[in-house]
Coordinates of C-alpha atoms in Angstrom, one line a residue:
X6 CA 0.0 -0.1 0.0
X7 CA 1.4 3.3 -0.9
X8 CA 1.8 6.1 1.5
X9 CA -1.5 8.0 2.2
X10 CA -0.7 11.6 1.5
X11 CA -2.5 14.7 2.9
X12 CA -5.3 15.5 0.4
X13 CA -4.4 19.2 0.5
X14 CA -1.4 21.7 -0.1
X15 CA -0.2 24.2 2.5
X16 CA -1.0 27.6 1.5
X17 CA -0.4 29.8 4.6
X18 CA 1.8 28.9 7.6
X19 CA 2.2 30.4 11.2
X20 CA 5.3 30.1 13.2
X21 CA 6.0 27.8 16.2
X22 CA 8.0 29.1 19.1
X23 CA 10.5 26.9 20.6
X24 CA 11.6 26.9 24.2
X25 CA 13.9 24.7 26.3
X26 CA 13.1 22.0 28.8
X27 CA 14.3 24.2 31.7
X28 CA 12.1 27.1 30.5
X29 CA 9.1 24.6 30.2
X30 CA 9.6 23.6 33.9
X31 CA 9.3 27.1 35.0
X32 CA 6.2 27.8 32.7
X33 CA 4.6 24.7 34.1
X34 CA 5.2 25.8 37.7
X35 CA 3.8 29.3 37.0
X36 CA 0.8 27.5 35.5
X37 CA 0.2 25.5 38.5
X38 CA 0.7 22.2 36.7
X39 CA -2.3 22.8 34.5
X40 CA -1.7 23.0 30.9
X41 CA -5.0 24.9 30.2
X42 CA -3.2 27.9 32.0
X43 CA -0.3 27.9 29.6
X44 CA 0.1 30.6 27.0
X45 CA -0.3 29.0 23.5
X46 CA 3.1 30.7 22.4
X47 CA 4.7 28.5 24.9
X48 CA 3.6 25.5 23.4
X49 CA 5.5 23.7 20.7
X50 CA 2.9 21.1 19.6
X51 CA -0.7 21.8 20.7
X52 CA -2.8 18.8 21.1
X53 CA -4.9 20.0 24.0
X54 CA -8.0 19.9 21.8
X55 CA -9.2 19.5 18.2
X56 CA -12.0 21.8 18.8
X57 CA -11.9 25.1 16.8
X58 CA -8.1 24.5 16.2
X59 CA -8.4 23.0 12.6
X60 CA -7.3 24.7 9.5
X61 CA -9.9 26.2 7.4
X62 CA -9.9 25.6 3.6
X63 CA -9.4 28.2 0.9
X64 CA -13.1 27.7 0.1
X65 CA -14.0 28.4 3.7
X66 CA -12.0 31.6 3.8
X67 CA -13.7 32.6 0.5
X68 CA -17.0 32.0 2.4
X69 CA -16.0 34.2 5.1
X70 CA -15.7 37.1 2.7
X71 CA -19.1 36.3 1.4
X72 CA -20.8 36.2 4.9
X73 CA -23.7 38.4 5.1
X74 CA -23.9 40.1 8.6
X75 CA -27.5 41.0 8.4
X76 CA -29.2 40.7 12.0
X77 CA -32.4 38.8 10.7
X78 CA -32.9 36.8 7.6
X79 CA -29.2 36.5 6.4
X80 CA -28.6 34.4 3.3
X81 CA -25.6 32.9 5.1
X82 CA -28.1 31.5 7.7
X83 CA -30.2 29.8 5.0
X84 CA -27.2 28.1 3.4
X85 CA -26.1 27.0 6.9
X86 CA -29.8 25.7 7.6
X87 CA -30.1 23.8 4.2
X88 CA -26.7 22.2 4.6
X89 CA -27.6 20.7 8.0
X90 CA -31.1 19.7 6.7
X91 CA -29.5 17.7 3.9
X92 CA -27.1 15.9 6.1
X93 CA -29.3 15.2 9.0
X94 CA -32.7 15.1 7.5
X95 CA -34.0 17.3 10.4
X96 CA -36.1 20.2 9.4
X97 CA -35.6 22.5 12.4
X98 CA -32.2 24.0 12.7
X99 CA -31.0 26.3 15.4
X100 CA -27.6 28.0 15.3
X101 CA -25.6 28.5 18.6
X102 CA -22.1 29.8 19.1
X103 CA -20.7 26.4 20.1
X104 CA -21.8 23.1 21.3
X105 CA -22.0 23.7 25.0
X106 CA -24.5 26.5 24.1
X107 CA -26.7 23.9 22.4
X108 CA -26.3 21.7 25.4
X109 CA -27.2 24.5 27.9
X110 CA -30.4 25.4 26.0
X111 CA -31.6 21.7 25.6
X112 CA -30.9 20.8 29.1
X113 CA -32.2 23.9 30.7
X114 CA -35.5 22.9 29.1
X115 CA -35.5 19.1 29.6
X116 CA -33.5 18.9 32.8
X117 CA -34.2 19.3 36.5
X118 CA -34.0 17.6 39.8
X119 CA -34.9 13.7 39.6
X120 CA -34.1 13.5 35.9
X121 CA -31.6 11.3 34.2
X122 CA -29.9 11.7 30.9
X123 CA -28.5 8.4 29.6
X124 CA -25.5 8.1 27.3
X125 CA -22.8 5.8 25.8
X126 CA -20.4 8.4 27.6
X127 CA -21.1 12.1 28.1
X128 CA -18.3 14.6 27.5
X129 CA -17.3 17.2 30.0
X130 CA -19.5 20.1 28.9
X131 CA -22.5 17.9 28.4
X132 CA -22.4 16.4 31.7
X133 CA -21.8 19.9 33.4
X134 CA -24.9 21.3 31.7
X135 CA -26.9 18.3 32.7
X136 CA -25.7 18.7 36.4
X137 CA -26.2 22.4 36.4
X138 CA -29.9 21.8 35.6
X139 CA -30.2 19.6 38.6
X140 CA -30.3 16.3 36.7
X141 CA -27.9 13.4 36.6
X142 CA -25.9 12.2 33.6
X143 CA -25.5 8.5 33.3
X144 CA -22.8 6.7 31.2
X145 CA -23.7 3.1 30.1
X146 CA -20.6 2.3 28.1
X147 CA -20.3 -1.2 26.6
X148 CA -17.8 -3.6 28.3
X149 CA -15.4 -3.5 25.4
X150 CA -14.9 0.2 25.9
X151 CA -13.7 -0.3 29.5
X152 CA -10.5 -2.1 28.6
X153 CA -8.1 0.3 26.7
X154 CA -5.5 -2.3 25.5
X155 CA -7.9 -5.0 24.1
X156 CA -9.0 -3.9 20.5
X157 CA -12.6 -4.0 19.3
X158 CA -14.2 -2.6 16.3
X159 CA -17.0 -0.5 18.1
X160 CA -15.9 0.2 21.7
X161 CA -17.8 3.4 21.7
X162 CA -21.2 1.7 21.8
X163 CA -23.9 1.8 24.5
X164 CA -24.6 -1.2 26.7
X165 CA -28.2 -1.9 25.7
X166 CA -28.8 -4.3 28.4
X167 CA -27.7 -1.8 31.0
X168 CA -29.9 0.7 29.3
X169 CA -33.0 -1.5 29.7
X170 CA -32.1 -2.2 33.4
X171 CA -31.7 1.3 34.1
X172 CA -35.2 2.2 32.5
X173 CA -36.7 -0.5 34.7
X174 CA -35.0 0.8 37.7
X175 CA -35.8 4.6 37.3
X176 CA -38.8 4.7 35.2
X177 CA -38.9 5.9 31.6
X178 CA -40.8 9.1 32.6
X179 CA -37.7 10.2 34.6
X180 CA -35.5 9.9 31.4
X181 CA -36.3 12.9 29.3
X182 CA -33.5 12.1 26.7
X183 CA -30.9 9.5 25.5
X184 CA -27.9 10.9 23.8
X185 CA -25.3 8.9 21.9
X186 CA -22.0 10.6 21.4
X187 CA -20.3 9.9 18.1
X188 CA -17.5 9.2 18.2
X189 CA -17.2 8.4 22.0
X190 CA -14.8 11.2 23.0
X191 CA -14.5 10.5 26.5
X192 CA -14.2 6.6 25.8
X193 CA -11.2 7.0 23.7
X194 CA -12.5 8.5 20.5
X195 CA -14.0 5.1 19.7
X196 CA -16.8 4.7 17.1
X197 CA -20.4 3.6 17.7
X198 CA -21.8 1.0 15.2
X199 CA -25.0 1.7 13.2
X200 CA -26.5 -1.6 14.7
X201 CA -26.0 -0.1 18.2
X202 CA -27.8 3.1 17.3
X203 CA -30.6 1.0 15.9
X204 CA -30.9 -1.2 18.9
X205 CA -30.7 2.0 21.3
X206 CA -33.4 3.6 19.0
X207 CA -35.7 0.6 19.5
X208 CA -35.5 0.6 23.2
X209 CA -36.2 4.4 23.2
X210 CA -39.3 4.0 21.1
X211 CA -40.5 1.2 23.4
X212 CA -40.2 3.6 26.3
X213 CA -41.1 6.9 24.7
X214 CA -37.7 8.3 25.2
X215 CA -36.2 10.8 22.5
X216 CA -32.9 10.0 21.1
X217 CA -30.5 12.6 20.3
X218 CA -27.0 12.5 18.6
X219 CA -24.0 14.4 19.9
X220 CA -22.7 14.8 16.3
X221 CA -19.3 16.6 17.0
X222 CA -17.5 13.8 14.9
X223 CA -20.3 12.4 13.0
X224 CA -18.2 12.2 9.8
X225 CA -15.3 10.2 11.5
X226 CA -17.8 7.9 13.2
X227 CA -19.6 7.3 9.6
X228 CA -16.2 6.6 8.0
X229 CA -15.5 3.9 10.7
X230 CA -18.8 2.3 10.0
X231 CA -18.0 2.2 6.3
X232 CA -14.6 0.4 7.2
X233 CA -15.6 -1.9 9.9
X234 CA -19.5 -2.7 9.8
X235 CA -20.8 -5.5 7.6
X236 CA -22.9 -4.2 4.8
X237 CA -21.5 -0.6 4.4
X238 CA -18.2 -1.0 2.5
X239 CA -19.7 0.3 -0.7
X240 CA -22.0 2.9 0.9
X241 CA -20.9 6.5 0.7
X242 CA -20.1 8.3 4.0
X243 CA -22.7 11.0 3.1
X244 CA -25.3 8.2 3.0
X245 CA -24.1 6.5 6.1
X246 CA -24.4 9.8 8.0
X247 CA -27.8 10.3 6.6
X248 CA -28.9 6.8 7.9
X249 CA -27.2 7.5 11.3
X250 CA -29.2 10.7 11.8
X251 CA -32.3 9.0 10.6
X252 CA -32.8 7.1 13.8
X253 CA -32.5 10.3 16.0
X254 CA -35.0 12.7 17.1
X255 CA -32.5 15.5 17.3
X256 CA -29.0 16.4 17.4
X257 CA -26.5 18.8 19.1
X258 CA -23.2 19.6 17.5
X259 CA -20.1 21.7 18.1
X260 CA -19.1 22.8 14.4
X261 CA -15.6 23.3 15.9
X262 CA -14.8 19.6 15.4
X263 CA -16.2 17.9 12.0
X264 CA -17.0 21.2 10.4
X265 CA -13.5 22.6 10.4
X266 CA -14.8 25.8 11.9
X267 CA -13.1 27.9 14.6
X268 CA -16.5 28.6 16.3
X269 CA -20.0 27.6 16.2
X270 CA -22.6 24.7 16.6
X271 CA -26.2 23.9 16.3
X272 CA -29.3 22.2 17.5
X273 CA -31.5 20.2 15.1
X274 CA -34.7 18.3 15.6
X275 CA -38.2 17.2 14.5
X276 CA -40.2 18.5 17.4
X277 CA -41.9 21.8 16.8
X278 CA -42.9 22.1 20.5
X279 CA -39.3 21.7 21.7
X280 CA -37.9 23.9 18.9
X281 CA -40.1 26.7 19.9
X282 CA -38.8 26.5 23.5
X283 CA -35.3 26.2 22.3
X284 CA -35.5 29.4 20.2
X285 CA -37.2 31.3 22.9
X286 CA -34.3 30.6 25.2
X287 CA -31.8 31.1 22.3
X288 CA -33.1 34.6 21.9
X289 CA -32.4 35.4 25.6
X290 CA -29.0 33.8 25.7
X291 CA -27.6 33.7 22.1
X292 CA -29.3 35.9 19.7
X293 CA -31.9 36.0 17.0
X294 CA -32.8 32.5 15.5
X295 CA -31.1 33.2 12.3
X296 CA -27.6 34.1 13.7
X297 CA -27.7 32.4 17.3
X298 CA -24.5 34.1 18.5
X299 CA -22.5 33.6 15.3
X300 CA -21.4 36.1 12.6
X301 CA -22.6 35.4 9.2
X302 CA -19.1 34.7 8.1
X303 CA -19.0 31.8 10.6
X304 CA -22.3 30.4 9.2
X305 CA -20.9 30.4 5.8
X306 CA -17.6 28.6 7.1
X307 CA -19.6 26.0 9.0
X308 CA -21.8 25.2 5.9
X309 CA -18.8 24.8 3.7
X310 CA -16.9 22.7 6.3
X311 CA -19.8 20.3 6.8
X312 CA -19.5 19.3 3.1
X313 CA -15.8 19.3 3.0
X314 CA -15.6 16.8 6.1
X315 CA -17.6 14.1 4.1
X316 CA -14.8 13.9 1.4
X317 CA -13.7 10.4 1.8
X318 CA -10.1 11.1 0.5
X319 CA -9.9 13.5 3.4
X320 CA -11.5 11.0 5.9
X321 CA -9.1 8.1 4.8
X322 CA -6.0 10.6 5.6
X323 CA -7.6 11.6 8.9
X324 CA -8.1 8.2 10.3
X325 CA -4.8 6.9 9.0
X326 CA -3.0 9.7 10.5
X327 CA -4.3 8.8 14.0
X328 CA -3.4 5.0 13.3
X329 CA 0.0 6.0 12.3
X330 CA 0.8 7.5 15.6
X331 CA -1.1 4.7 17.6
X332 CA 1.0 2.2 15.7
X333 CA 4.3 3.8 16.5
X334 CA 3.6 4.0 20.3
X335 CA 2.2 0.2 20.4
X336 CA 5.3 -0.9 18.7
X337 CA 7.4 0.8 21.5
X338 CA 5.2 -0.7 24.2
X339 CA 3.4 2.3 25.3
X340 CA 0.0 1.6 26.8
X341 CA -2.5 3.3 24.5
X342 CA -6.1 2.9 23.6
X343 CA -6.6 0.3 20.8
X344 CA -7.7 0.4 18.1
X345 CA -7.0 3.9 17.1
X346 CA -9.8 6.5 17.5
X347 CA -11.0 9.0 15.0
X348 CA -9.5 12.2 16.4
X349 CA -7.0 11.7 19.0
X350 CA -4.6 9.2 20.5
X351 CA -5.5 8.2 24.0
X352 CA -2.6 7.1 26.4
X353 CA -3.8 4.7 29.3
X354 CA -2.3 6.6 32.2
X355 CA -3.1 4.0 34.8
X356 CA -1.0 1.5 33.0
X357 CA 1.6 4.3 31.8
X358 CA 2.1 5.4 35.5
X359 CA 1.1 2.4 37.4
X360 CA 3.2 3.7 40.3
X361 CA 1.0 6.6 40.8
X362 CA -2.5 6.1 42.5
X363 CA -5.6 7.5 41.0
X364 CA -6.0 9.7 44.0
X365 CA -2.5 11.5 42.7
X366 CA -4.0 12.0 39.2
X367 CA -1.6 10.0 37.0
X368 CA -3.3 11.4 33.9
X369 CA -2.5 15.0 34.9
X370 CA 1.1 13.9 36.0
X371 CA 1.5 12.4 32.6
X372 CA 0.2 15.6 30.8
X373 CA 2.7 17.6 32.7
X374 CA 5.5 15.3 31.9
X375 CA 4.8 15.5 28.0
X376 CA 4.9 19.2 28.4
X377 CA 8.2 19.4 30.2
X378 CA 9.9 16.9 28.0
X379 CA 8.7 18.1 24.5
X380 CA 6.5 21.2 24.8
X381 CA 3.5 18.9 23.9
X382 CA 0.1 20.1 25.2
X383 CA -2.6 17.5 25.8
X384 CA -5.4 17.0 28.3
X385 CA -6.4 14.6 31.0
X386 CA -9.5 12.7 30.6
X387 CA -9.8 10.8 34.0
X388 CA -10.3 11.6 37.7
X389 CA -9.3 15.4 37.4
X390 CA -11.8 15.9 34.6
X391 CA -14.5 13.4 35.8
X392 CA -13.7 12.5 39.4
X393 CA -16.3 13.3 42.1
X394 CA -16.1 13.4 46.0
X395 CA -18.3 11.1 48.2
X396 CA -20.0 12.3 51.4
X397 CA -16.7 12.0 53.3
X398 CA -14.8 14.1 50.6
X399 CA -13.0 11.1 49.4
X400 CA -12.4 10.9 45.5
X401 CA -14.6 8.8 43.6
X402 CA -12.4 8.2 40.5
X403 CA -13.3 8.1 36.9
X404 CA -13.8 4.8 35.0
X405 CA -10.8 5.5 32.9
X406 CA -7.6 7.4 33.5
X407 CA -6.6 8.6 29.9
X408 CA -4.5 11.3 28.5
X409 CA -5.9 12.6 25.1
X410 CA -3.6 14.0 22.4
X411 CA -6.2 15.4 20.0
X412 CA -5.0 16.1 16.5
X413 CA -6.3 19.4 14.9
X414 CA -7.5 18.8 11.4
X415 CA -5.2 19.7 8.4
X416 CA -2.7 21.3 10.8
X417 CA 0.3 19.2 11.6
X418 CA 2.4 17.1 9.1
X419 CA 3.9 13.7 9.5
X420 CA 7.3 15.2 11.0
X421 CA 5.3 16.8 13.8
X422 CA 3.6 13.5 14.6
X423 CA 7.0 11.6 14.6
X424 CA 8.2 14.0 16.9
X425 CA 5.2 13.6 19.3
X426 CA 5.9 9.8 19.2
X427 CA 9.5 10.3 20.0
X428 CA 8.6 12.5 23.0
X429 CA 5.9 10.0 24.3
X430 CA 8.4 7.1 24.1
X431 CA 11.1 9.0 25.9
X432 CA 8.8 9.9 28.7
X433 CA 7.6 6.3 28.9
X434 CA 11.3 5.1 29.3
X435 CA 11.7 7.5 32.2
X436 CA 8.3 7.0 33.7
X437 CA 9.7 6.1 37.2
X438 CA 10.8 9.7 37.7
X439 CA 7.2 11.1 37.4
X440 CA 5.4 12.1 40.6
X441 CA 1.8 12.5 41.3
X442 CA -0.1 15.7 42.0
X443 CA -2.6 17.2 44.4
X444 CA -5.2 19.8 44.0
X445 CA -4.6 23.0 45.8
X446 CA -7.6 25.0 44.2
X447 CA -10.5 23.9 42.2
X448 CA -13.9 25.1 40.9
X449 CA -17.2 23.4 41.6
X450 CA -17.9 22.7 38.0
X451 CA -15.6 21.7 35.1
X452 CA -12.7 22.0 37.7
X453 CA -10.0 20.6 35.1
X454 CA -10.1 23.9 33.2
X455 CA -8.9 26.2 36.0
X456 CA -7.6 23.7 38.8
X457 CA -4.2 24.4 40.5
X458 CA -2.1 21.7 41.4
X459 CA 1.2 20.9 42.8
X460 CA 3.6 17.9 42.8
X461 CA 3.6 15.4 45.7
X462 CA 6.9 15.2 47.1

């Protein structure tokens, strides 16, 4: 097989600022061992997130120039609306400034004390918005997804037996919505099968529970279905995506992911009643229904990006680039989520730093080590992000202790990725020197964004 080359040419570049290991130690200390608090110019390779960090195409930049900034009824909105209708099949489209705004609106309306929102795995802002409403978010990940080092084709699936049991225990009337995240970000960027979505939909219909898709990475998930699920090898990704959405009653999306945009999102659905409530709240918090907190130029960029992401040459390159880094790490013995996910490489921090207990946040310790060694910024997806406290203020750990290296779309070349692999392998070979961390200051919600930590001596 020939090398899969990037399906684009580089037209504009921006500089990377290099610093030394000693400088990075000081930077990290001044940032309280939280890489969210580090200035981007102090980062050599930034894999903190793939959200809003992708490179836009020449066509998107042209669309930005065409953007119409009318307050109401902008033609940019109608192009945005029509694109989403064509891809999802959902007639009611509500723009928002990003995905968490969609979540805030949706769960403010449907949430509340005594309610449960069930998912394969909720991401951080989704869970935070659910909990802010007074409701509870419940993850029902399939068994395969709980074992990082054991490959399986669809480790992002929802446990349907557990879903049925949960409905029997809590009552369908207390579950306003089920949400399937594609791909499963908190579960290692793993895809969800079409069969699993159909099975979940059947349970939802039987119990009168609406099914929503968190569609941040719908195109990547659809491509995995094409590659791995029987009966889809000769079906276009666009048609697979259309089928995937056909089983849902609605969708949220952060367009900062699979739409190549720097900002934006949307809510889409069939229910006129729910859409009316959402639009009423949108006007209060985001803006008029034909711009929803976005500039016309952003609406144009999203509409173009949603079509570009369905290009199968791009998706082949995208998925292969993640596999490439995963394979290099596996060959070196580094514990990593297998098989490769769609948008990121996930290190198994619990296995990587087995000498650090979960109460000392091994994922965050690994994040700090990667920055110190090579200037690579990543993010912990473990007990710092998702851990809770019991009634005695003891840590209730997350199910997995992962470190995510999210690859921005169309930004880094193979030599950048080779450098990332070299740094990770070097850190792994010297892992015994890494110490755990303790929290010195934290917020009540989404603490990982602003928490301050210190090394345990």
